[in-house]
């Protein structure tokens, strides 16, 4: 994954070294945010998420359905 540097805003790339993460080619800042490191989910938290209604199959499927926005269709769906 690639992101912008928190220190200077330069486009960062993933480091090819033994230290995981991104490195800024401009200032050398290192970041591991996009890797999700140090964010292990416990079994109890996972059980709780499994019963969360936001993750029910019908709710997840609904998030991929197109919205009924008539104005969007009238103007072609794109801003010009």
PDB file of C-alpha atoms in Angstrom:
ATOM      1  CA  UNK A   1       0.000   0.000   0.000  1.00  0.00           C
ATOM      2  CA  UNK A   2       1.145   3.514  -0.616  1.00  0.00           C
ATOM      3  CA  UNK A   3       0.249   6.656   1.305  1.00  0.00           C
ATOM      4  CA  UNK A   4       1.422  10.176   1.955  1.00  0.00           C
ATOM      5  CA  UNK A   5       4.025  11.001   4.577  1.00  0.00           C
ATOM      6  CA  UNK A   6       2.644  12.314   7.867  1.00  0.00           C
ATOM      7  CA  UNK A   7       5.712  14.503   8.298  1.00  0.00           C
ATOM      8  CA  UNK A   8       6.062  16.213   4.903  1.00  0.00           C
ATOM      9  CA  UNK A   9       3.209  14.940   2.689  1.00  0.00           C
ATOM     10  CA  UNK A  10       5.433  13.272   0.082  1.00  0.00           C
ATOM     11  CA  UNK A  11       4.184  10.083  -1.584  1.00  0.00           C
ATOM     12  CA  UNK A  12       5.636   7.150   0.369  1.00  0.00           C
ATOM     13  CA  UNK A  13       6.390   3.658  -0.901  1.00  0.00           C
ATOM     14  CA  UNK A  14       6.699   0.331   0.868  1.00  0.00           C
ATOM     15  CA  UNK A  15      10.207  -0.304   2.114  1.00  0.00           C
ATOM     16  CA  UNK A  16      12.077  -3.284   0.705  1.00  0.00           C
ATOM     17  CA  UNK A  17      14.017  -4.154   3.842  1.00  0.00           C
ATOM     18  CA  UNK A  18      13.803  -6.266   6.956  1.00  0.00           C
ATOM     19  CA  UNK A  19      11.739  -3.499   8.630  1.00  0.00           C
ATOM     20  CA  UNK A  20       8.138  -3.628   7.403  1.00  0.00           C
ATOM     21  CA  UNK A  21       6.333  -0.426   6.496  1.00  0.00           C
ATOM     22  CA  UNK A  22       6.551   2.579   4.213  1.00  0.00           C
ATOM     23  CA  UNK A  23       9.439   5.006   3.987  1.00  0.00           C
ATOM     24  CA  UNK A  24       9.377   8.590   2.736  1.00  0.00           C
ATOM     25  CA  UNK A  25      11.975   9.191   0.028  1.00  0.00           C
ATOM     26  CA  UNK A  26      12.068  12.904   0.919  1.00  0.00           C
ATOM     27  CA  UNK A  27      12.526  13.017   4.707  1.00  0.00           C
ATOM     28  CA  UNK A  28      13.061   9.333   5.660  1.00  0.00           C
ATOM     29  CA  UNK A  29       9.987   9.096   7.914  1.00  0.00           C
ATOM     30  CA  UNK A  30       8.858   5.487   8.444  1.00  0.00           C
ATOM     31  CA  UNK A  31       5.254   4.426   8.946  1.00  0.00           C
ATOM     32  CA  UNK A  32       3.495   1.099   9.589  1.00  0.00           C
ATOM     33  CA  UNK A  33      -0.094   2.377   9.795  1.00  0.00           C
ATOM     34  CA  UNK A  34      -1.270   0.842   6.528  1.00  0.00           C
ATOM     35  CA  UNK A  35       0.033  -2.588   7.525  1.00  0.00           C
ATOM     36  CA  UNK A  36      -2.284  -2.846  10.511  1.00  0.00           C
ATOM     37  CA  UNK A  37       0.571  -3.805  12.803  1.00  0.00           C
ATOM     38  CA  UNK A  38      -0.101  -3.908  16.516  1.00  0.00           C
ATOM     39  CA  UNK A  39      -3.829  -4.327  15.843  1.00  0.00           C
ATOM     40  CA  UNK A  40      -4.398  -7.977  16.708  1.00  0.00           C
ATOM     41  CA  UNK A  41      -8.075  -8.801  17.290  1.00  0.00           C
ATOM     42  CA  UNK A  42      -8.697 -11.040  20.276  1.00  0.00           C
ATOM     43  CA  UNK A  43     -11.041 -14.043  20.088  1.00  0.00           C
ATOM     44  CA  UNK A  44     -13.562 -12.275  22.315  1.00  0.00           C
ATOM     45  CA  UNK A  45     -13.560  -9.204  20.073  1.00  0.00           C
ATOM     46  CA  UNK A  46     -13.975 -11.433  17.033  1.00  0.00           C
ATOM     47  CA  UNK A  47     -16.941 -13.226  18.626  1.00  0.00           C
ATOM     48  CA  UNK A  48     -18.524  -9.867  19.354  1.00  0.00           C
ATOM     49  CA  UNK A  49     -18.042  -8.746  15.730  1.00  0.00           C
ATOM     50  CA  UNK A  50     -19.606 -11.969  14.469  1.00  0.00           C
ATOM     51  CA  UNK A  51     -22.837 -11.085  16.283  1.00  0.00           C
ATOM     52  CA  UNK A  52     -22.735  -7.405  15.223  1.00  0.00           C
ATOM     53  CA  UNK A  53     -25.726  -6.688  12.905  1.00  0.00           C
ATOM     54  CA  UNK A  54     -23.548  -4.453  10.699  1.00  0.00           C
ATOM     55  CA  UNK A  55     -21.775  -7.574   9.464  1.00  0.00           C
ATOM     56  CA  UNK A  56     -24.876  -9.673   8.782  1.00  0.00           C
ATOM     57  CA  UNK A  57     -24.851 -10.992   5.187  1.00  0.00           C
ATOM     58  CA  UNK A  58     -27.964  -9.048   4.165  1.00  0.00           C
ATOM     59  CA  UNK A  59     -26.549  -5.781   5.520  1.00  0.00           C
ATOM     60  CA  UNK A  60     -23.232  -6.309   3.763  1.00  0.00           C
ATOM     61  CA  UNK A  61     -24.994  -7.123   0.482  1.00  0.00           C
ATOM     62  CA  UNK A  62     -27.109  -3.957   0.781  1.00  0.00           C
ATOM     63  CA  UNK A  63     -23.983  -1.811   0.936  1.00  0.00           C
ATOM     64  CA  UNK A  64     -23.055  -2.953  -2.601  1.00  0.00           C
ATOM     65  CA  UNK A  65     -26.436  -2.159  -4.145  1.00  0.00           C
ATOM     66  CA  UNK A  66     -26.708   1.087  -6.140  1.00  0.00           C
ATOM     67  CA  UNK A  67     -28.548   3.921  -4.452  1.00  0.00           C
ATOM     68  CA  UNK A  68     -31.781   5.232  -5.937  1.00  0.00           C
ATOM     69  CA  UNK A  69     -30.664   8.777  -6.633  1.00  0.00           C
ATOM     70  CA  UNK A  70     -32.686  10.155  -9.537  1.00  0.00           C
ATOM     71  CA  UNK A  71     -30.570  13.307  -9.888  1.00  0.00           C
ATOM     72  CA  UNK A  72     -27.493  11.153 -10.429  1.00  0.00           C
ATOM     73  CA  UNK A  73     -29.098   9.400 -13.400  1.00  0.00           C
ATOM     74  CA  UNK A  74     -30.498  12.584 -14.961  1.00  0.00           C
ATOM     75  CA  UNK A  75     -27.113  14.280 -15.333  1.00  0.00           C
ATOM     76  CA  UNK A  76     -25.298  11.132 -16.480  1.00  0.00           C
ATOM     77  CA  UNK A  77     -23.792  10.400 -13.076  1.00  0.00           C
ATOM     78  CA  UNK A  78     -20.675  12.481 -13.509  1.00  0.00           C
ATOM     79  CA  UNK A  79     -19.781  16.033 -12.589  1.00  0.00           C
ATOM     80  CA  UNK A  80     -18.494  18.084 -15.451  1.00  0.00           C
TER      81      UNK A  80
END
